Tab-separated table of C-alpha atoms and ligand atoms in Angstrom:
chain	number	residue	atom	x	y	z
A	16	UNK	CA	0.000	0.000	0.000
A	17	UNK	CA	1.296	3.381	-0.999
A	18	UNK	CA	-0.199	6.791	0.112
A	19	UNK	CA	0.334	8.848	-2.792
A	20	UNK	CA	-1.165	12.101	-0.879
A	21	UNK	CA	-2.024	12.345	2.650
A	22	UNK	CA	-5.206	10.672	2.483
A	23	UNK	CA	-4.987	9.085	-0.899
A	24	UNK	CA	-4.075	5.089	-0.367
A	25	UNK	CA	-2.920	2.960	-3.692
A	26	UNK	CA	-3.864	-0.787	-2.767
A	27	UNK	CA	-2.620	-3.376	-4.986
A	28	UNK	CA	-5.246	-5.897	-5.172
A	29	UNK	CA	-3.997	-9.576	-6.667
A	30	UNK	CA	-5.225	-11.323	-9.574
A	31	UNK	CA	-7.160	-14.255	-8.863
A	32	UNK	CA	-4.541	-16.193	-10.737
A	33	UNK	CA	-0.927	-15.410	-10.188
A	34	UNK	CA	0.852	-15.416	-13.321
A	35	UNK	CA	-2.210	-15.709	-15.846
A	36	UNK	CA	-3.231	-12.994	-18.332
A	37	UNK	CA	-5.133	-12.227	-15.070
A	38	UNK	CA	-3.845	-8.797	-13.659
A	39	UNK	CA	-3.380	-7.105	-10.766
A	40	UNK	CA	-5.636	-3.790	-10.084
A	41	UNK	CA	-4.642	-0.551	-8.137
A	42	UNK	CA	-7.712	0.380	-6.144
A	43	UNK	CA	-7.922	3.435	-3.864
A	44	UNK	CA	-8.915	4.498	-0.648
A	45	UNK	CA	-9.918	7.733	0.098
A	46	UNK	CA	-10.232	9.570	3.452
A	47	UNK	CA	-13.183	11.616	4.145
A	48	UNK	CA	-14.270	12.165	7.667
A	49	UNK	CA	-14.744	9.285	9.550
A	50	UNK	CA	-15.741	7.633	6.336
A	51	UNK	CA	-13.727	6.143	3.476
A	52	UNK	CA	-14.169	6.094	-0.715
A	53	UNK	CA	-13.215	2.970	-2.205
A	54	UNK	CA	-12.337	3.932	-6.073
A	55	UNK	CA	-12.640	0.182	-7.922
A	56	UNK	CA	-12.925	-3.642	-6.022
A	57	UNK	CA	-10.549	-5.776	-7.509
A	58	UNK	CA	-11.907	-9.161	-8.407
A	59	UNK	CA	-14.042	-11.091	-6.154
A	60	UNK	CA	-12.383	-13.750	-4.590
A	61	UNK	CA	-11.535	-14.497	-0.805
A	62	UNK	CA	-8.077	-13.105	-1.179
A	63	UNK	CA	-8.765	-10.023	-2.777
A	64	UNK	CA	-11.519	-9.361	0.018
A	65	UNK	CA	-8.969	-10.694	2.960
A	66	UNK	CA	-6.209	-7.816	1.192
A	67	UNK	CA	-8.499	-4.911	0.972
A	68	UNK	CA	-9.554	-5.739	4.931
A	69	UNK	CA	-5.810	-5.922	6.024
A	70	UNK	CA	-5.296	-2.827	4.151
A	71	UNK	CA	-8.402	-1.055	5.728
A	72	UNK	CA	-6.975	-2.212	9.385
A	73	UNK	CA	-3.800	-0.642	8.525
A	74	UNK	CA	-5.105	2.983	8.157
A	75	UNK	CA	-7.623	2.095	11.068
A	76	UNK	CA	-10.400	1.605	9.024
A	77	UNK	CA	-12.920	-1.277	8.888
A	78	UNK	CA	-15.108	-2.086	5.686
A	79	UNK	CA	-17.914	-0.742	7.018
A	80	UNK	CA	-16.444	2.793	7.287
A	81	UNK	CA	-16.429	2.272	3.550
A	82	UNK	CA	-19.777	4.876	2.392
A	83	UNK	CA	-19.002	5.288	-1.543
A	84	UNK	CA	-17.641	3.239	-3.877
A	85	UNK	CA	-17.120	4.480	-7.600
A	86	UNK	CA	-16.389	1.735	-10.750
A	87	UNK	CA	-13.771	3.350	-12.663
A	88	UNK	CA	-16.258	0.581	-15.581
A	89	UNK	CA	-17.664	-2.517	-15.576
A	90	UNK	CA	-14.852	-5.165	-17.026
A	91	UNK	CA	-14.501	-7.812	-13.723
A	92	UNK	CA	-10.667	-6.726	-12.548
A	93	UNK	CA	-12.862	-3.199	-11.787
A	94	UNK	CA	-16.169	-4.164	-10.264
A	95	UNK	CA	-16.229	-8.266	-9.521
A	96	UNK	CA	-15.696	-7.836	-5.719
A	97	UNK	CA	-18.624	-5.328	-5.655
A	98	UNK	CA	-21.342	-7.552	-4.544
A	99	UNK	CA	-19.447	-8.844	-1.697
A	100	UNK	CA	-18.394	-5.438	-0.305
A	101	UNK	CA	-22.406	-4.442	-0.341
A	102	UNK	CA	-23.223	-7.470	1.868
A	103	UNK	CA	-20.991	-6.220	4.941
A	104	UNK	CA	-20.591	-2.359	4.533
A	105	UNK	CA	-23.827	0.445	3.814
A	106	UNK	CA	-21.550	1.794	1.041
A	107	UNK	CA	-24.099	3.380	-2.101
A	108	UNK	CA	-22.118	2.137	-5.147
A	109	UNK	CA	-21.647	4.442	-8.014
A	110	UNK	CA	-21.170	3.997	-11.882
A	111	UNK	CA	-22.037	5.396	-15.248
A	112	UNK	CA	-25.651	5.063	-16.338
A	113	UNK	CA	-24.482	3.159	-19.675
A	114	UNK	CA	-23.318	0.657	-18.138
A	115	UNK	CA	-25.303	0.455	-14.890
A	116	UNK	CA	-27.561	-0.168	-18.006
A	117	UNK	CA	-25.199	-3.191	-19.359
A	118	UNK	CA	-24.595	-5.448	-15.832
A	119	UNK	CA	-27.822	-7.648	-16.388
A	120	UNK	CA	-26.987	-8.472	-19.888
A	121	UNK	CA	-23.209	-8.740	-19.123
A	122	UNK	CA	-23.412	-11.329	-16.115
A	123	UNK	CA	-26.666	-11.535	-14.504
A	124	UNK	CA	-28.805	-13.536	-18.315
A	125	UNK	CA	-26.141	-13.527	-21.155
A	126	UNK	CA	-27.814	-15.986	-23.391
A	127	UNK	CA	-28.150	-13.123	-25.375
A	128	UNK	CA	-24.790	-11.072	-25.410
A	129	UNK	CA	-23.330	-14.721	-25.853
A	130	UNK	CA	-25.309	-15.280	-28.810
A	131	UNK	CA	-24.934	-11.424	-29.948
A	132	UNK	CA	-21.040	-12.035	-29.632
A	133	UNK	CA	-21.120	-15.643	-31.872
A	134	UNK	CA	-23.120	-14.141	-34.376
A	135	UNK	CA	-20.904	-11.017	-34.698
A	136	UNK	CA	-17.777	-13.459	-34.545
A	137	UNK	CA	-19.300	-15.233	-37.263
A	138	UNK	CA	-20.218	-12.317	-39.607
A	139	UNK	CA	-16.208	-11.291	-39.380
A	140	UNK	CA	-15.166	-14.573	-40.242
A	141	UNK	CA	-14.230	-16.617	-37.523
A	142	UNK	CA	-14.377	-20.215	-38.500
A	143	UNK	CA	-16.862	-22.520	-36.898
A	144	UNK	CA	-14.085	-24.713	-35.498
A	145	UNK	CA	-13.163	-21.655	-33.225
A	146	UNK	CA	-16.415	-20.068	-33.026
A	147	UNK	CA	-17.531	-21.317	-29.668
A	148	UNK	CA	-14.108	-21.030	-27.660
A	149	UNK	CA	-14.108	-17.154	-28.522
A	150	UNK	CA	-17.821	-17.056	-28.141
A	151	UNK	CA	-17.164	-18.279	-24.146
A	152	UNK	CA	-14.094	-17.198	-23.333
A	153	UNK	CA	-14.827	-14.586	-21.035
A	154	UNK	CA	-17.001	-17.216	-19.155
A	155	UNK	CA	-14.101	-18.153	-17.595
A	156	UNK	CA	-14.151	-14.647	-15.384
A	157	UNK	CA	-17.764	-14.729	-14.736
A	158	UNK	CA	-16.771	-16.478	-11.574
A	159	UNK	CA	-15.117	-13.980	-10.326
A	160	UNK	CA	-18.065	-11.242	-10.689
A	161	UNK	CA	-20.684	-11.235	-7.494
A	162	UNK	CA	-22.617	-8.828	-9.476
A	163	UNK	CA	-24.705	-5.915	-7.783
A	164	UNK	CA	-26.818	-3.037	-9.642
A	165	UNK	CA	-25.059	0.157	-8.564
A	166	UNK	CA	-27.741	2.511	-6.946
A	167	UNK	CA	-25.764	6.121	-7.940
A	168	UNK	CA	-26.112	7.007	-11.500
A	169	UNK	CA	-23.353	8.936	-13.012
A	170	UNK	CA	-23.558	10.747	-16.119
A	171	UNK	CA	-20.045	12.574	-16.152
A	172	UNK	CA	-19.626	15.917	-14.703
A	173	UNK	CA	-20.978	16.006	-11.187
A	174	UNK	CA	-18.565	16.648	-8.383
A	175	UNK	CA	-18.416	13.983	-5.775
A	176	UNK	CA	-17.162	15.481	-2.629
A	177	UNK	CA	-15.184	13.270	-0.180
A	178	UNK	CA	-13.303	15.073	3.016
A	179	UNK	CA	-11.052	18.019	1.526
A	180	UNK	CA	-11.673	16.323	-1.812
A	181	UNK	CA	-13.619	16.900	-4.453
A	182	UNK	CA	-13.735	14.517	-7.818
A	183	UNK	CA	-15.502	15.386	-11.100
A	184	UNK	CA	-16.426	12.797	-12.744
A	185	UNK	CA	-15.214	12.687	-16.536
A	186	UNK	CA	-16.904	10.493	-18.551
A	187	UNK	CA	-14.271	9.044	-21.257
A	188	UNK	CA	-15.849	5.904	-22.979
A	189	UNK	CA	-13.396	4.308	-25.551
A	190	UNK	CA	-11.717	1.273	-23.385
A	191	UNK	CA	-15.295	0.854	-22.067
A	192	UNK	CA	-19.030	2.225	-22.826
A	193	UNK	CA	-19.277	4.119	-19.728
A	194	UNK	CA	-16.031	4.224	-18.279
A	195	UNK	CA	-14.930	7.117	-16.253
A	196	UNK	CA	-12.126	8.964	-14.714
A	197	UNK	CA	-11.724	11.205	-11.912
A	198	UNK	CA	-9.762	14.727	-12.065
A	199	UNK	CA	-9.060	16.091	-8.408
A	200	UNK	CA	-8.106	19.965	-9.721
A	201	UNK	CA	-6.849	21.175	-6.491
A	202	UNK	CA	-4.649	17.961	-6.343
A	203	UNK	CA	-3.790	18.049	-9.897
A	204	UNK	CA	-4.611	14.035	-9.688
A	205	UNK	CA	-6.515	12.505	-12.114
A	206	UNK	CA	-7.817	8.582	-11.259
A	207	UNK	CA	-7.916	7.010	-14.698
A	208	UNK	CA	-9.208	3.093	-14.701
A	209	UNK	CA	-8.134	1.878	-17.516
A	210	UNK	CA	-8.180	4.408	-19.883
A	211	UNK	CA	-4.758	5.698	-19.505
A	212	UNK	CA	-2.008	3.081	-18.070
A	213	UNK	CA	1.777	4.028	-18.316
A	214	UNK	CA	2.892	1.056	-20.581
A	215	UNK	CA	-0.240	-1.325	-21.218
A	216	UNK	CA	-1.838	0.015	-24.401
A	217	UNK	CA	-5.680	-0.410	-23.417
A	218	UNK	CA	-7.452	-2.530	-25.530
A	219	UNK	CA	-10.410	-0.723	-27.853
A	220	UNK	CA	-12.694	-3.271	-29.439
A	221	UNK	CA	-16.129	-2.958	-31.385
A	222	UNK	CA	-18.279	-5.071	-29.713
A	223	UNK	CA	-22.161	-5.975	-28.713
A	224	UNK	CA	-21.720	-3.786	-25.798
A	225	UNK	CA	-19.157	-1.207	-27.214
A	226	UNK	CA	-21.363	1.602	-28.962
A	227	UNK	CA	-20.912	1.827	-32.930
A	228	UNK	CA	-17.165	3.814	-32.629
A	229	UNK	CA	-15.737	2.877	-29.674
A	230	UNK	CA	-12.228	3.830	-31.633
A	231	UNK	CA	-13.557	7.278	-32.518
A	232	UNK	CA	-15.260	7.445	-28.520
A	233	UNK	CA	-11.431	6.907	-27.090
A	234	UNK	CA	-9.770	9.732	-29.523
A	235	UNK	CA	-12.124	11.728	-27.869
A	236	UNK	CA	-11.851	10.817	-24.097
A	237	UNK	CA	-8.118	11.234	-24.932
A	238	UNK	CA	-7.865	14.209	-26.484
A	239	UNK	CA	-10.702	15.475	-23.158
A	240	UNK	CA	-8.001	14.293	-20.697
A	241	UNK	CA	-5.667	16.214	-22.191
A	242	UNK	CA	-6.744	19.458	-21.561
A	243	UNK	CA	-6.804	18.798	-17.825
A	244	UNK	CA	-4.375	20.164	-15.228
A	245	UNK	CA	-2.584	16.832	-14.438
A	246	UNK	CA	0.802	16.496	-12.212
A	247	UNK	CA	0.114	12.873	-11.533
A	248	UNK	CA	-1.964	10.344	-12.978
A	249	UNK	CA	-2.779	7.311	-10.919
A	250	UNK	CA	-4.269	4.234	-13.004
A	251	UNK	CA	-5.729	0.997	-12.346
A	252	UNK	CA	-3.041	-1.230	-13.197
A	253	UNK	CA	0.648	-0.349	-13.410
A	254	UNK	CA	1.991	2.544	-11.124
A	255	UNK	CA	1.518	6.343	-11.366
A	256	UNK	CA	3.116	8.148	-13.400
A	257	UNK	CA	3.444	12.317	-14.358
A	258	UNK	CA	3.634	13.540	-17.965
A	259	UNK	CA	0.072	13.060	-19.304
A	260	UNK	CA	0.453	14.963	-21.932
A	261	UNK	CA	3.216	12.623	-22.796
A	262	UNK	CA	0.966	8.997	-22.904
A	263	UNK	CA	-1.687	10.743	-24.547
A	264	UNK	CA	0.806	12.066	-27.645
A	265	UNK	CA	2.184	7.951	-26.997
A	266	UNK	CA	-1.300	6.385	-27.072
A	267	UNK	CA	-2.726	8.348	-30.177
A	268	UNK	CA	0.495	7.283	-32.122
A	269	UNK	CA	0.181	3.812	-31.378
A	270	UNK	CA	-3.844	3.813	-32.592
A	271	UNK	CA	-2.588	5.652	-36.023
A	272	UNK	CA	0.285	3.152	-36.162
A	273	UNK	CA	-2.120	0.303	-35.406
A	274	UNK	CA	-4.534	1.332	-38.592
A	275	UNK	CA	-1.521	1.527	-40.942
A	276	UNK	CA	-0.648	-1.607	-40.664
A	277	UNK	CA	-4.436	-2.665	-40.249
A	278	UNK	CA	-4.260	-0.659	-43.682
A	279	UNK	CA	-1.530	-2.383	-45.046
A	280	UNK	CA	-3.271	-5.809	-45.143
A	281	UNK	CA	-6.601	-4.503	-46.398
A	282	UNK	CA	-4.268	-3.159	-49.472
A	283	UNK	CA	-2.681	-6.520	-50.637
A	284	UNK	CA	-6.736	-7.695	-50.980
A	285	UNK	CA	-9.972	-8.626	-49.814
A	286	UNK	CA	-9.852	-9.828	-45.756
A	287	UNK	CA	-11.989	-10.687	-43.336
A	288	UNK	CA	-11.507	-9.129	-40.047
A	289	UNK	CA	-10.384	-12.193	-38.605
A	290	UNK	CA	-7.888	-12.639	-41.210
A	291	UNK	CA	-6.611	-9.329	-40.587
A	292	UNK	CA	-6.039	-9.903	-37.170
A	293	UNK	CA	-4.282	-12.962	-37.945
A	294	UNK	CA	-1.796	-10.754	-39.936
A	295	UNK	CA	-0.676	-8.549	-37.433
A	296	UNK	CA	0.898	-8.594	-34.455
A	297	UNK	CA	-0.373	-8.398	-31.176
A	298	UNK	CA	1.514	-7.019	-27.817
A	299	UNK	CA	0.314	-8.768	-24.206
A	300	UNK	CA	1.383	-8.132	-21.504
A	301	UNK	CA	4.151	-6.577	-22.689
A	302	UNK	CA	5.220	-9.186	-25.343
A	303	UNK	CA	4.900	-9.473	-29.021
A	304	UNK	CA	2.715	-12.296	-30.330
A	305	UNK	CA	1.412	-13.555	-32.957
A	306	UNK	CA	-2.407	-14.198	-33.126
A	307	UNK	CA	-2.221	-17.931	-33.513
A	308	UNK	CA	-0.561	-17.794	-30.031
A	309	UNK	CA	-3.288	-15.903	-28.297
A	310	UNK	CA	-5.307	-17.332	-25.776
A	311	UNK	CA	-8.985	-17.512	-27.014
A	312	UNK	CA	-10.011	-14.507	-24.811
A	313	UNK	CA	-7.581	-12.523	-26.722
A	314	UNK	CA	-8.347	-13.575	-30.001
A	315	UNK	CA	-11.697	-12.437	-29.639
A	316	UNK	CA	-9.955	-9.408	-28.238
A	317	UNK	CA	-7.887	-9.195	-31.475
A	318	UNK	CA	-11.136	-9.544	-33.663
A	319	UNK	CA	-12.847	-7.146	-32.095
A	320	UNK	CA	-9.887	-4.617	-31.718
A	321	UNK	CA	-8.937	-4.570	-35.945
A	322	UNK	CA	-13.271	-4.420	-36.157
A	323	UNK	CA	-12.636	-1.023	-34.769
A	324	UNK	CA	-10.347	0.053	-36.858
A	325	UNK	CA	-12.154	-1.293	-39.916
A	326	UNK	CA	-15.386	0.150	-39.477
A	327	UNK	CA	-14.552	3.898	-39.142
A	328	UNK	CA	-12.438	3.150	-42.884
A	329	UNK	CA	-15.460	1.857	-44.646
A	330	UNK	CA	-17.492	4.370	-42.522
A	331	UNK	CA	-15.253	7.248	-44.307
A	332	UNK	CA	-14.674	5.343	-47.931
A	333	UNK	CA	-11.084	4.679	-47.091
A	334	UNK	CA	-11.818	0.803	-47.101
A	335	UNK	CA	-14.904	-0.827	-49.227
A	336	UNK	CA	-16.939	-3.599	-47.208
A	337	UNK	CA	-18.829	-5.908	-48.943
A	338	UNK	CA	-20.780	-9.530	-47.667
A	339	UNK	CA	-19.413	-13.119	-49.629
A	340	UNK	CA	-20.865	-16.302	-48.416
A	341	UNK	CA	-22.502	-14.082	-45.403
A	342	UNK	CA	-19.239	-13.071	-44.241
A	343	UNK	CA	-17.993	-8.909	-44.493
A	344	UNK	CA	-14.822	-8.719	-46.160
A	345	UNK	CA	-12.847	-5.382	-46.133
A	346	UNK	CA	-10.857	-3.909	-49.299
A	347	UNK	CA	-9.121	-0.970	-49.530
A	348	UNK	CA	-10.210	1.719	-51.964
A	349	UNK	CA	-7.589	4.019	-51.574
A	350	UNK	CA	-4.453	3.597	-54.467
A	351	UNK	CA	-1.711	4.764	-51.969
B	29	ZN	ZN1	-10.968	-2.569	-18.419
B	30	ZN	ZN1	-8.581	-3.297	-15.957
C-alpha cells in the first residue's frame, strides 16, 4: 500500500490467478471524515476481500467505514468484488448510467450477449471450429463477478465530494461504454481506470456492448483528458506516473500506427476481419505475439480490436466492405 497524498491510499489488489493474463488492479482508498471512498474492487475472490480488509486495518479503518464506492467501468478486474463489499458495509455504489444499463446483460442472463457475440464473430469470419471457444471465453471470469446493480447514476460531470476532496467525474468511454475517470483539480490528480495506463496500451474493441465507434469514442476521451491540469496520474493497473500529456501524444500514435498496418493488409486484398487480425501482431502483456498464439479470450480481443479500426475506414470510404458467403470482407479503396 502506498499513500500517494495524505489521504490518498494505492492498494494493490492480486489477480485471482498469479501469473495468468489475469492482472493485478490498483484500487484506492480515500479519506473523508470518519468515512472512506473505495475507487474500484478488484476481483471477487476471498483473497482479494482478505487484502483490501488488512489494508483497511492498517489505516484504522474497517469495511464498514467504507460509504461510496465508484467503478472506474464494468470489465470484472474493476467491479467483480462489488457484490461482496455491499453485503458487509452500507456503502451506495456508483457507476455510469451506460453501463449500470449493461450489468444484467453482461453477467446476470447472457444468453443473449453470448449469442450477440457468436453471431458477430461469425459475420467477421471466424471459423466454426473456433467459433464457440471465442464465443465463451470470457465465461471463464464470470466467476469472479458477485454482481450488484449500482444505486448512484453517473452521467459525467458532477462533483463527488469526499473530506477536503472533491472529484468530477469525466466520462471518457473508448476502453469501455461508460467508463470514467476522476480529475481532483486542487490535487492536480486525475484517477484514470483503464483508460490511460503508463505502458499497457488499453485494448479498444467494437463489440455488442461497445457503442458503434468505440475507436472514434477513445480519440475523444483522450484528447478530453488532455486538456486537464494533471501532475500525476494514478491508473488501475501499473503505477503512477506524471507527464500526461506525454501517454496521450504515446497512445494516439500507437492507434494511427495500429490502422496503418491494419491498412496495409486490407491493401494486398480482400480480408476478413479475422484474417486481418491474424496478420498482425499483437503485444500482451508486454510481449509481441502472434495471433495464432493468443489465448482464445484474446483472439476475440484481437477480432474485435482490428473491427474497430475497420469500421470507421469503410465508414469514411477509405476501405470498401462488402458480404461473400454471409461473411464482411474489407478492401481498400484508396491507391496509396
Ligand atoms: Zn478494463
Ligand atoms: Zn482493468
Amino acid at each position: 500500500m502506498i499513500e500517494i497524498i495524505p489521504g490518498i491510499y494505492q492498494i494493490d489488489l492480486p489477480a485471482p490467478v498469479p501469473g495468468s493474463q489475469l492482472i493485478d488492479v490498483n484500487a484506492y482508498l480515500i479519506r473523508g471524515e470518519g468515512e472512506w471512498m473505495l475507487v474500484d474492487t478488484g476481483w471477487n475472490t476471498r483473497y482479494t476481500f482478505s487484502i483490501l480488509q488488512n489494508r483497511l486495518s492498517q489505516i484504522g479503518a474497517r469495511l464498514e467505514d467504507i460509504t461510496l464506492v465508484v467503478i472506474t467501468h464494468f470489465h470484472p478486474d474493476h467491479y467483480g468484488l462489488v457484490g461482496k463489499l455491499k453485503q458487509v458495509s452500507s456503502a451506495k455504489v456508483a457507476m455510469h448510467q451506460i453501463e449500470v444499463n449493461l450489468i444484467k446483460s453482461r453477467y446476470l442472463s447472457m444468453d443473449q450477449l453470448l449469442s450477440e457475440t457468436a453471431a458477430t464473430l461469425k459475420l467477421h469470419g471466424v471459423p466454426e471450429d473456433e467459433l464457440p471457444l471465442l464465443q465463451n471465453a470470457s465465461l471463464e471470469v464470470r466467476k469472479y463477478v458477485s454482481p450488484f446493480t449500482p444505486e448512484v447514476v453517473l452521467n459525467g460531470g458532477e462533483t463527488i465530494s469526499h473530506g477536503e476532496f472533491a472529484f468530477q467525474v469525466v466520462w471518457t468511454p473508448g476502453h469501455s461504454p461508460g467508463h470514467i475517470c476522476l480529475y481532483e483539480p486542487r490535487c492536480k490528480l486525475l484517477l484514470s481506470g483503464d483508460h490511460m495506463l503508463p505502458t499497457i496500451f488499453p485494448n479498444v474493441g467494437l463489440h455488442p456492448q461497445s457503442g458503434p465507434d468505440p475507436l472514434g469514442d477513445y480519440r475523444r476521451s483522450l484528447r478530453s483528458v488532455e486538456e486537464l491540469d494533471v501532475d500525476l496520474v494514478l491508473p488501475a493497473h501499473e503505477y503512477p506516473f506524471t507527464l500526461m500529456k506525454r501517454r496521450v501524444g504515446e497512445l494516439l500514435a500507437h492507434l494511427d500506427q495500429r490502422k496503418e498496418s491494419i491498412l496495409d493488409v486490407v491493401r494486398q486484398g480482400a480480408h476478413t476481419v479475422y484474417q486481418v487480425s491474424s496478420e498482425i501482431p499483437w503485444i500482451v502483456n508486454g510481449s509481441i505475439m502472434s495471433f495464432s498464439e493468443l489465448s482464445p479470450l484474446d483472439k476475440r480481443l484481437a477480432v474485435m480490436s482490428a473491427l474497430a479500426h475497420l469500421e470507421p475506414l469503410s465508414a469514411q470510404g477509405i476501405v470498401e466492405k462488402t458480404k461473400e458467403d454471409g461473411t464482411l470482407v474489407y478492401r481498400a479503396l484508396e491507391s496509396a
